[in-house]
PDB file of C-alpha atoms in Angstrom:
ATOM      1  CA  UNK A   1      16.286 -38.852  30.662  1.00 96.00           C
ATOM      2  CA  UNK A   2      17.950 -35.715  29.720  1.00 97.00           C
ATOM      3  CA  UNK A   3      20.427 -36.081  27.057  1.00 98.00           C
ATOM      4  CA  UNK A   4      22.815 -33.573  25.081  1.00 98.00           C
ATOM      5  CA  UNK A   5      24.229 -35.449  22.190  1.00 98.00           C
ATOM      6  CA  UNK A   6      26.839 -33.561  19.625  1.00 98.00           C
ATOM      7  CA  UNK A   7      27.881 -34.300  16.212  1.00 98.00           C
ATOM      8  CA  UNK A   8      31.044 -36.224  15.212  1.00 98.00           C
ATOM      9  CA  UNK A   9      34.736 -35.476  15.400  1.00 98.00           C
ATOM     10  CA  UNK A  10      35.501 -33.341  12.702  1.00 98.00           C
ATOM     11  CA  UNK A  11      39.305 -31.816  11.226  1.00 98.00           C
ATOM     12  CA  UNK A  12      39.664 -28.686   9.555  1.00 98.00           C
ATOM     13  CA  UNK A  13      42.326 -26.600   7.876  1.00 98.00           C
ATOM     14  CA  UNK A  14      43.609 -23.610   9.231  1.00 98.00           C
ATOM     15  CA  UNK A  15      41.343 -20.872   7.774  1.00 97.00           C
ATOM     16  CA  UNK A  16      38.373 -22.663   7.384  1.00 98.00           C
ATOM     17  CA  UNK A  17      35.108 -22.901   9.762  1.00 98.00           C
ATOM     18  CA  UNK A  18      33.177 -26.026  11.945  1.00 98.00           C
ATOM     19  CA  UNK A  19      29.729 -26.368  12.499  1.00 98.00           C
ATOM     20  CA  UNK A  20      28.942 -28.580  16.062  1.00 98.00           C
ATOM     21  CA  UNK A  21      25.449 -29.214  16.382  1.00 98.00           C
ATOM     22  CA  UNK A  22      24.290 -30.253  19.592  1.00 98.00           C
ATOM     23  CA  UNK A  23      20.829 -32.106  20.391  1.00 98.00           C
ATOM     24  CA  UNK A  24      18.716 -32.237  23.355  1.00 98.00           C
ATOM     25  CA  UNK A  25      16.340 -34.775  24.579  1.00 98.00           C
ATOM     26  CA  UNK A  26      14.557 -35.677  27.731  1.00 97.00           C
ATOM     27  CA  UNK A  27      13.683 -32.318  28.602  1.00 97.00           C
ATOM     28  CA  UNK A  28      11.437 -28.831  26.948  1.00 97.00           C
ATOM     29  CA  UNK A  29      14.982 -27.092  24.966  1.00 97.00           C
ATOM     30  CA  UNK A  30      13.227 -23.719  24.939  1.00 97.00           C
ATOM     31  CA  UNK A  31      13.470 -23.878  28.908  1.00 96.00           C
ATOM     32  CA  UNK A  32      16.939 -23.821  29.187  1.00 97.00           C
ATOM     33  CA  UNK A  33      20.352 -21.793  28.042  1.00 97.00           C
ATOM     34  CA  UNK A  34      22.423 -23.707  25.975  1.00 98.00           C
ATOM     35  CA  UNK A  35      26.398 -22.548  26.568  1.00 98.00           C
ATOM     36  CA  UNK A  36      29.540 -23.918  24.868  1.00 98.00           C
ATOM     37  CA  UNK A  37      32.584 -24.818  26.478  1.00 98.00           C
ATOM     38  CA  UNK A  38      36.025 -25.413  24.784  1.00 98.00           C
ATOM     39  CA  UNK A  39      39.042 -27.707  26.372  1.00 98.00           C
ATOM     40  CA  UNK A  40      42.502 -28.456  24.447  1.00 97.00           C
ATOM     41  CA  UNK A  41      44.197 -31.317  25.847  1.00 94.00           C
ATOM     42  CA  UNK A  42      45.410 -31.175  29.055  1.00 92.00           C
ATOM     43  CA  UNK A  43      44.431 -27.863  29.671  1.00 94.00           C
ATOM     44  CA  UNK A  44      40.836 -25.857  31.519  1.00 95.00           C
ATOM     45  CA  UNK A  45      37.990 -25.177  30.227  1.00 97.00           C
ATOM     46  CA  UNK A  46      36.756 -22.199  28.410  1.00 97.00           C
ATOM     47  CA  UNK A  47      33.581 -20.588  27.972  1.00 97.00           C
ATOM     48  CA  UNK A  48      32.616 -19.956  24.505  1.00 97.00           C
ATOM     49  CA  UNK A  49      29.048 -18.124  24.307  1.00 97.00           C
ATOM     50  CA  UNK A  50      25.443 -19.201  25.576  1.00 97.00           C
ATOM     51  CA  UNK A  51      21.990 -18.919  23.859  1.00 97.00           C
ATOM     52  CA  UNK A  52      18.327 -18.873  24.833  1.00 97.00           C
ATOM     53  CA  UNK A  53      16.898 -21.147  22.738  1.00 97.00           C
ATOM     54  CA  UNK A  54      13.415 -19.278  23.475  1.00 97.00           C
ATOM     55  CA  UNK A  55      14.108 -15.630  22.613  1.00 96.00           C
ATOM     56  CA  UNK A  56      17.340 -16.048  20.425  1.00 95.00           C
ATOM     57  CA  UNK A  57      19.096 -13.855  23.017  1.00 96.00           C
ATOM     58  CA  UNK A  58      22.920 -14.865  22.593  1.00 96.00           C
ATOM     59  CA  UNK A  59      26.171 -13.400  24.070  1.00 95.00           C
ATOM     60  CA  UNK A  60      29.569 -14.815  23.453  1.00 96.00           C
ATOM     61  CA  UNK A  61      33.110 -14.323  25.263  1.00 95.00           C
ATOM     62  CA  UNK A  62      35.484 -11.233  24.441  1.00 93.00           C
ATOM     63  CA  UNK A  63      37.748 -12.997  22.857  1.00 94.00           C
ATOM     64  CA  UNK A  64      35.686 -14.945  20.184  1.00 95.00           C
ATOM     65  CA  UNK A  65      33.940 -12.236  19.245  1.00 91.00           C
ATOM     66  CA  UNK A  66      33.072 -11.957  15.840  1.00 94.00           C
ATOM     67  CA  UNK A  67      34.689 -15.144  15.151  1.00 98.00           C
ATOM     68  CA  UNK A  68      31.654 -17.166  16.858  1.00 98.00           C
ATOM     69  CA  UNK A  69      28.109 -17.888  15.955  1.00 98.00           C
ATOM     70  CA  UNK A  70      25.528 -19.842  18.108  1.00 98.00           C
ATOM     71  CA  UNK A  71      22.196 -20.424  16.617  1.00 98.00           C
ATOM     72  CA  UNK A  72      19.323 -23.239  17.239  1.00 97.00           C
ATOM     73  CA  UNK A  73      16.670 -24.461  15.477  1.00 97.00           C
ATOM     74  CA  UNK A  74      13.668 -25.388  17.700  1.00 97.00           C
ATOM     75  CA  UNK A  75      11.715 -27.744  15.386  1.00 97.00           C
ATOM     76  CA  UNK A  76      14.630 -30.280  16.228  1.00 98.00           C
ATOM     77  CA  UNK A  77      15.924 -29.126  19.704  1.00 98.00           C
ATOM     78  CA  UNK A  78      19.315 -28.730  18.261  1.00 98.00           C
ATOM     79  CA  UNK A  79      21.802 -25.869  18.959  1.00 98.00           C
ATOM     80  CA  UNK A  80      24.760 -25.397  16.626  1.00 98.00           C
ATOM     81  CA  UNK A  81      28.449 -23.466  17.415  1.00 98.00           C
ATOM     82  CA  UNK A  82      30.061 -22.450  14.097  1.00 98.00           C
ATOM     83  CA  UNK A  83      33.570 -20.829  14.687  1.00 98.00           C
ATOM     84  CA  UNK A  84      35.332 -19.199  11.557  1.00 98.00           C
ATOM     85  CA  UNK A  85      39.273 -18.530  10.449  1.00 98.00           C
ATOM     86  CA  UNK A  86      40.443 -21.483  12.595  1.00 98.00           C
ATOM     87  CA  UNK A  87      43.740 -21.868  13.931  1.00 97.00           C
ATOM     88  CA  UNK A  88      45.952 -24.813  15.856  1.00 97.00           C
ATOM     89  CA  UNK A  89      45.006 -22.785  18.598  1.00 97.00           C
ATOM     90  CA  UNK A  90      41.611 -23.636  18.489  1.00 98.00           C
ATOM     91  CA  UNK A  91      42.094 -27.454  18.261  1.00 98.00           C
ATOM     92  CA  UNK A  92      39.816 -28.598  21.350  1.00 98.00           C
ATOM     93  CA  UNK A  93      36.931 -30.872  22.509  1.00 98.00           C
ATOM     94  CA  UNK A  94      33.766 -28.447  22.759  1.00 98.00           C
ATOM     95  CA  UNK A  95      31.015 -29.091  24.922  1.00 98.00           C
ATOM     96  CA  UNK A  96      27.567 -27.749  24.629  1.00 98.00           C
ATOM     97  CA  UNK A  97      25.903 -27.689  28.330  1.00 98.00           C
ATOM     98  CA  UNK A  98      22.259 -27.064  29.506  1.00 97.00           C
ATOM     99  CA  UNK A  99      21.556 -24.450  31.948  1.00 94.00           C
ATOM    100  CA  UNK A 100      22.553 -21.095  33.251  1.00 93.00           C
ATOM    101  CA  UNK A 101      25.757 -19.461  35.430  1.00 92.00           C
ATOM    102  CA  UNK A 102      23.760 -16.451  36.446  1.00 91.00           C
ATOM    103  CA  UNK A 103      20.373 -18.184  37.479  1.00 89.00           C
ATOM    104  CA  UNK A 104      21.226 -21.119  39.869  1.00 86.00           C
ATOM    105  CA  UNK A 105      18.237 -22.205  39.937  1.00 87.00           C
ATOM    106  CA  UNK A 106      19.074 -23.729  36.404  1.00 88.00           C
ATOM    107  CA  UNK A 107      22.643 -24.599  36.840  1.00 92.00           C
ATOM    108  CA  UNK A 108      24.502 -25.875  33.980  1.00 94.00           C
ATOM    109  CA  UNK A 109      23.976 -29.689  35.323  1.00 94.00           C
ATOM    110  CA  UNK A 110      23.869 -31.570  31.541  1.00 96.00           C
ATOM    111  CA  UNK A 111      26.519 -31.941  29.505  1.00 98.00           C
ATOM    112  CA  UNK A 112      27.398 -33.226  25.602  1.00 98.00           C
ATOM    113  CA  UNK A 113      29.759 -36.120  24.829  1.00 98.00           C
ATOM    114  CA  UNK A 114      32.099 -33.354  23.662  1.00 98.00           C
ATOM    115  CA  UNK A 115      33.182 -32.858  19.753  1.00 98.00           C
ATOM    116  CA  UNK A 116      37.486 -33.156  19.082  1.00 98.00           C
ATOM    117  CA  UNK A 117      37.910 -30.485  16.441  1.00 98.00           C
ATOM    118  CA  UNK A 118      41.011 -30.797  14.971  1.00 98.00           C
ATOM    119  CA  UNK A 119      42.742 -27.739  12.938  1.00 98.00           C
ATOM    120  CA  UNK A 120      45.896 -29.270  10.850  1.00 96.00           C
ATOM    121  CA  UNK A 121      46.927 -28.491   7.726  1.00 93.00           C
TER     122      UNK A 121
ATOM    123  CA  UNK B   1      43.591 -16.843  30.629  1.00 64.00           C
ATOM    124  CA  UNK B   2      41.628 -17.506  33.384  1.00 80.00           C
ATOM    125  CA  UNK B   3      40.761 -14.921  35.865  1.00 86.00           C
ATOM    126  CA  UNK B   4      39.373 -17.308  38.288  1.00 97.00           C
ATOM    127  CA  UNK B   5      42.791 -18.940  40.429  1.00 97.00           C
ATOM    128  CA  UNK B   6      42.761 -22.367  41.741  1.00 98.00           C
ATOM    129  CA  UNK B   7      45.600 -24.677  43.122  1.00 98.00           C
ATOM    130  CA  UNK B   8      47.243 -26.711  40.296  1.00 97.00           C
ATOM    131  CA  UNK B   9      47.026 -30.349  41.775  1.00 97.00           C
ATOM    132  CA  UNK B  10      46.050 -31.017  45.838  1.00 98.00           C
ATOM    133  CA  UNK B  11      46.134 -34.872  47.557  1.00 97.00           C
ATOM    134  CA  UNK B  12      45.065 -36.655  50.836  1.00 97.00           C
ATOM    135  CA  UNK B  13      44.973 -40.219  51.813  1.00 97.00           C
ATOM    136  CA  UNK B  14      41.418 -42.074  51.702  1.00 97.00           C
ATOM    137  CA  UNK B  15      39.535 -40.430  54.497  1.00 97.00           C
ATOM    138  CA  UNK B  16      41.194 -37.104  54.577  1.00 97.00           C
ATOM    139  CA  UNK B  17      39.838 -33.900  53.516  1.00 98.00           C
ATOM    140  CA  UNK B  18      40.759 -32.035  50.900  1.00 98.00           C
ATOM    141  CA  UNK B  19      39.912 -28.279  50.329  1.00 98.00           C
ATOM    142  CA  UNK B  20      40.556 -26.413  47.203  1.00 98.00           C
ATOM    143  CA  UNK B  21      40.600 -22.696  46.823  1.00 98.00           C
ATOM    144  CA  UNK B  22      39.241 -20.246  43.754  1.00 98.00           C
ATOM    145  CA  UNK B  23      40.160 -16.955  43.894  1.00 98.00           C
ATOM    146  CA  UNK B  24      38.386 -14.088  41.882  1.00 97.00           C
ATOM    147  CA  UNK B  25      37.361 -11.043  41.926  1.00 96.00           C
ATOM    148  CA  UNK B  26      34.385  -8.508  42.883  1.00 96.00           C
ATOM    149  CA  UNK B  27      33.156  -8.868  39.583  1.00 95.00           C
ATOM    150  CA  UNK B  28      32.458 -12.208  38.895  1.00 96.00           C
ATOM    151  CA  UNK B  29      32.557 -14.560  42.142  1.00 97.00           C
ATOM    152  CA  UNK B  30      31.969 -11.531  44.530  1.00 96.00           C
ATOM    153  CA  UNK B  31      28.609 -10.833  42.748  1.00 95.00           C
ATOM    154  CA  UNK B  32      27.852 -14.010  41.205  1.00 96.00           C
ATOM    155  CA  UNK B  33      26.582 -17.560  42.162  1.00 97.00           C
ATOM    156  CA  UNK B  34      29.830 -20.235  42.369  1.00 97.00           C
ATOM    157  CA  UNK B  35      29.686 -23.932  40.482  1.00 98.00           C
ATOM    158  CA  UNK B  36      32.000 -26.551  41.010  1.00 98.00           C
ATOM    159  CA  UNK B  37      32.782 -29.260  38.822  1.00 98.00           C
ATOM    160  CA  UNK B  38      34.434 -32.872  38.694  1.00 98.00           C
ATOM    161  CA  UNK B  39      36.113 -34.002  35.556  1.00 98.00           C
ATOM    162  CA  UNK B  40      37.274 -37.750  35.004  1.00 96.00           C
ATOM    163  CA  UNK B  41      39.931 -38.581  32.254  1.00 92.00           C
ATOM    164  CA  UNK B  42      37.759 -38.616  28.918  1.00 92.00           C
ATOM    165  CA  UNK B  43      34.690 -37.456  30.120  1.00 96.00           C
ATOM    166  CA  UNK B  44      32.580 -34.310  30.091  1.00 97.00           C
ATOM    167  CA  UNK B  45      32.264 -32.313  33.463  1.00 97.00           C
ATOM    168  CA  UNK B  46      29.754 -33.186  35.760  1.00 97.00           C
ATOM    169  CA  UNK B  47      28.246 -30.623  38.253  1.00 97.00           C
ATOM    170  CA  UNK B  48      29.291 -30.852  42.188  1.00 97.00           C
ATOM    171  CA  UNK B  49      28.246 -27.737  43.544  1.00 97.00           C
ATOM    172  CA  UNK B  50      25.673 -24.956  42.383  1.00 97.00           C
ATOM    173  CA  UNK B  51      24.831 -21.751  43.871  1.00 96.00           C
ATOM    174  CA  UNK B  52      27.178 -21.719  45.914  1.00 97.00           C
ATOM    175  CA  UNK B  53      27.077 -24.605  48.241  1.00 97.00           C
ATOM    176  CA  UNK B  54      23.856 -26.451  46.565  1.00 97.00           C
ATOM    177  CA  UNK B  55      24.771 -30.127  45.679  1.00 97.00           C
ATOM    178  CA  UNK B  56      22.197 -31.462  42.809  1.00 95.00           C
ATOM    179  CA  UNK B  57      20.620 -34.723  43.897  1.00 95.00           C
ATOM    180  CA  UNK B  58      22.883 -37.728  43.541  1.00 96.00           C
ATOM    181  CA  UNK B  59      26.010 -36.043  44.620  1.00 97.00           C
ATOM    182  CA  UNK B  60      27.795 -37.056  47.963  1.00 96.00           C
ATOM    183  CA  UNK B  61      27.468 -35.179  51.173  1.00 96.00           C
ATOM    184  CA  UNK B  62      31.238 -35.611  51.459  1.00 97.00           C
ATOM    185  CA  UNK B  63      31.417 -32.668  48.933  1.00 98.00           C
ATOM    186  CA  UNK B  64      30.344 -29.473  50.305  1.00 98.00           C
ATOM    187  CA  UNK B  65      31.092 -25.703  48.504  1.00 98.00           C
ATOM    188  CA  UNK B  66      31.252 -22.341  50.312  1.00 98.00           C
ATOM    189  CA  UNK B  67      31.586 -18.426  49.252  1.00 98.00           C
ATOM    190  CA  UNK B  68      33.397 -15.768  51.099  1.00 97.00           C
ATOM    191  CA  UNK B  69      33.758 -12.324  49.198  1.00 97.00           C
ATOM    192  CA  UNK B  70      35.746 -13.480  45.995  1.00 97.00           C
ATOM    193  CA  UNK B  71      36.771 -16.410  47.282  1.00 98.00           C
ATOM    194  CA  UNK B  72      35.195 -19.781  47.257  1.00 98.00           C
ATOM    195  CA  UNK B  73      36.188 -23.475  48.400  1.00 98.00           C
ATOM    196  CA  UNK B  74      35.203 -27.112  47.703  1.00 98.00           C
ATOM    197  CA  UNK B  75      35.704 -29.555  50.409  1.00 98.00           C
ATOM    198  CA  UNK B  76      35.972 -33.140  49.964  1.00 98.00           C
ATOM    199  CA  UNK B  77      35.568 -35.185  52.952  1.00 97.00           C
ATOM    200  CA  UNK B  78      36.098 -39.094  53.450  1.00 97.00           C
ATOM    201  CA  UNK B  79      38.045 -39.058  50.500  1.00 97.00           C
ATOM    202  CA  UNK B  80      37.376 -41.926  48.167  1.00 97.00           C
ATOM    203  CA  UNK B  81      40.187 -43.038  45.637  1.00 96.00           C
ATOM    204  CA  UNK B  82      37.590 -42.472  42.913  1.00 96.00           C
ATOM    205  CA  UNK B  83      37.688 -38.941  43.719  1.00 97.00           C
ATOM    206  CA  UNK B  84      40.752 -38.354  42.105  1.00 97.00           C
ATOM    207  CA  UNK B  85      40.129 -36.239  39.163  1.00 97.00           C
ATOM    208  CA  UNK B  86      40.468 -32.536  37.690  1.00 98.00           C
ATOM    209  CA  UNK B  87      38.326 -29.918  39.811  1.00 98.00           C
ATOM    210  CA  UNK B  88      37.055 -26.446  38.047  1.00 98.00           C
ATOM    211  CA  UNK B  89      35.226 -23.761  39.777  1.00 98.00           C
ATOM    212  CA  UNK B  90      32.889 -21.684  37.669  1.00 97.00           C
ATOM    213  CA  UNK B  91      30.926 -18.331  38.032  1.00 97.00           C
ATOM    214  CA  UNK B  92      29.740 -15.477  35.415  1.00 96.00           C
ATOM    215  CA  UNK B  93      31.617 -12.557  35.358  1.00 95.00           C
ATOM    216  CA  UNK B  94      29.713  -9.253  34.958  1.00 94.00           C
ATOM    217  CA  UNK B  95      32.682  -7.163  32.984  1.00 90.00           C
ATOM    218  CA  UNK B  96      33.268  -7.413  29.322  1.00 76.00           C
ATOM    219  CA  UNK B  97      29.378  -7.640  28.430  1.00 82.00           C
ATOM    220  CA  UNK B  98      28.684 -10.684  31.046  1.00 90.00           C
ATOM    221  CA  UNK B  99      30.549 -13.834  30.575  1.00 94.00           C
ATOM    222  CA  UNK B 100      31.069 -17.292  32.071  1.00 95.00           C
ATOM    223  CA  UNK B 101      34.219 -17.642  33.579  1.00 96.00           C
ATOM    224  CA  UNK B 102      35.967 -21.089  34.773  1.00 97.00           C
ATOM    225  CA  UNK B 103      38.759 -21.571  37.137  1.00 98.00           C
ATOM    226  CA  UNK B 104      42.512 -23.012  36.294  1.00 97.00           C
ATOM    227  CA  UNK B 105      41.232 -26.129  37.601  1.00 97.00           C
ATOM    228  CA  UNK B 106      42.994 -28.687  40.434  1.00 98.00           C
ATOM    229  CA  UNK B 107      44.259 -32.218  39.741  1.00 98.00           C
ATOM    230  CA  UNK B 108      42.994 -33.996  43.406  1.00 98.00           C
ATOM    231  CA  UNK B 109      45.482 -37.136  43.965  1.00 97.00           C
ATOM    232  CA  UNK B 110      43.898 -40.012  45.898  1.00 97.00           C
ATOM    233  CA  UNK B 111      47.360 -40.919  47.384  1.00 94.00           C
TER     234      UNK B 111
END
């Protein structure tokens, strides 16, 4: 069966980076986008970026720009989201999901556990 | 913030239908494919509706999507007190480079 499973909760000081890995099972991961999604508590959710884990083509949101990375590495079918100069702002769960929003013939259908990332100093 | 507009919270009694509205724009849902999502307390989100008005095997007939211009609904019919949960709508938006774009999201109440 298709699984997406991320690393650990992790907490951070303002300033600093994360790392979330996220690894697929189940399935080929060079057939699929990988996107990340962010959600503080109680709030939506927010698209982050998406890879193809294939080419390497990436594209992230306006407003992480240059503040984002998203990278895989195909001999272990895992995808990583590193985010830099963290704030409280960007204390969230983040989701890594398989699948596309502009082909819906691959719709983003599997989802991580999620990853809390907490930013406190 | 999010530039696709939903309802904050909508309810119906079991049986009733519920609709819930997302409101864009030409650039993302008027020219892109529509997803809708259901989100339980503590979970990830789990995909309802995709392109459009697709439901992915395993899903309910009770929940049905549709597109009109840049708008789109989900409908929930026969509602089911485990329907209660947080509802996003989804879609790619083709300004600022291309990006995915999610809706405000709607808290359904199973009342």
């Amino acid at each position: 069966q298709v699984q997406l499973v991320q690393s650990g909760a992790e907490v951070k000081r303002p300033g600093a980076s994360v790392k979330v890995s996220c690894t697929a099972s189940g399935y080929t991961f060079t057939n699929y986008d990988i996107n990340w999604v962010r959600q503080a508590t109680g709030q939506g959710l927010e698209w982050m970026g998406w890879m193809n884990p294939n080419s390497g083509n990436r594209g992230y949101a306006q407003k992480f720009q240059g503040r984002v990375t998203i990278t895989r590495n195909t001999s272990v079918s895992t995808a990583y989201m590193e985010l830099s100069s963290l704030t409280s702002e960007d204390t969230a769960v983040y989701y890594c999901a398989r699948g596309s929003f502009v082909d819906a013939t691959m719709a983003p259908d599997y989802w991580g556990q999620g990853t809390l990332v907490t930013v406190s100093s | 913030q999010s530039v696709l507009t939903q309802p904050p919270s909508a309810s119906g009694t079991p049986g009733q239908r519920v609709t819930i509205s997302c409101s864009g724009s030409s650039s993302n849902i008027g020219s892109n494919y529509v997803y809708w999502y259901q989100q339980l307390p503590g979970t990830a989100p789990k995909l309802l509706i995709y392109g459009n008005n697709q439901r992915p095997s395993g899903v309910p007939d009770r929940f049905s999507g549709s597109k009109s211009g840049t708008s789109a609904s989900l409908a929930i019919s026969g509602l089911r007190s485990e329907d209660e949960a947080d509802y996003f709508c989804a879609t790619w938006d083709d300004s600022l480079s291309g990006q995915g774009v999610f809706g405000t999201g709607t808290k359904v109440t199973v009342l």
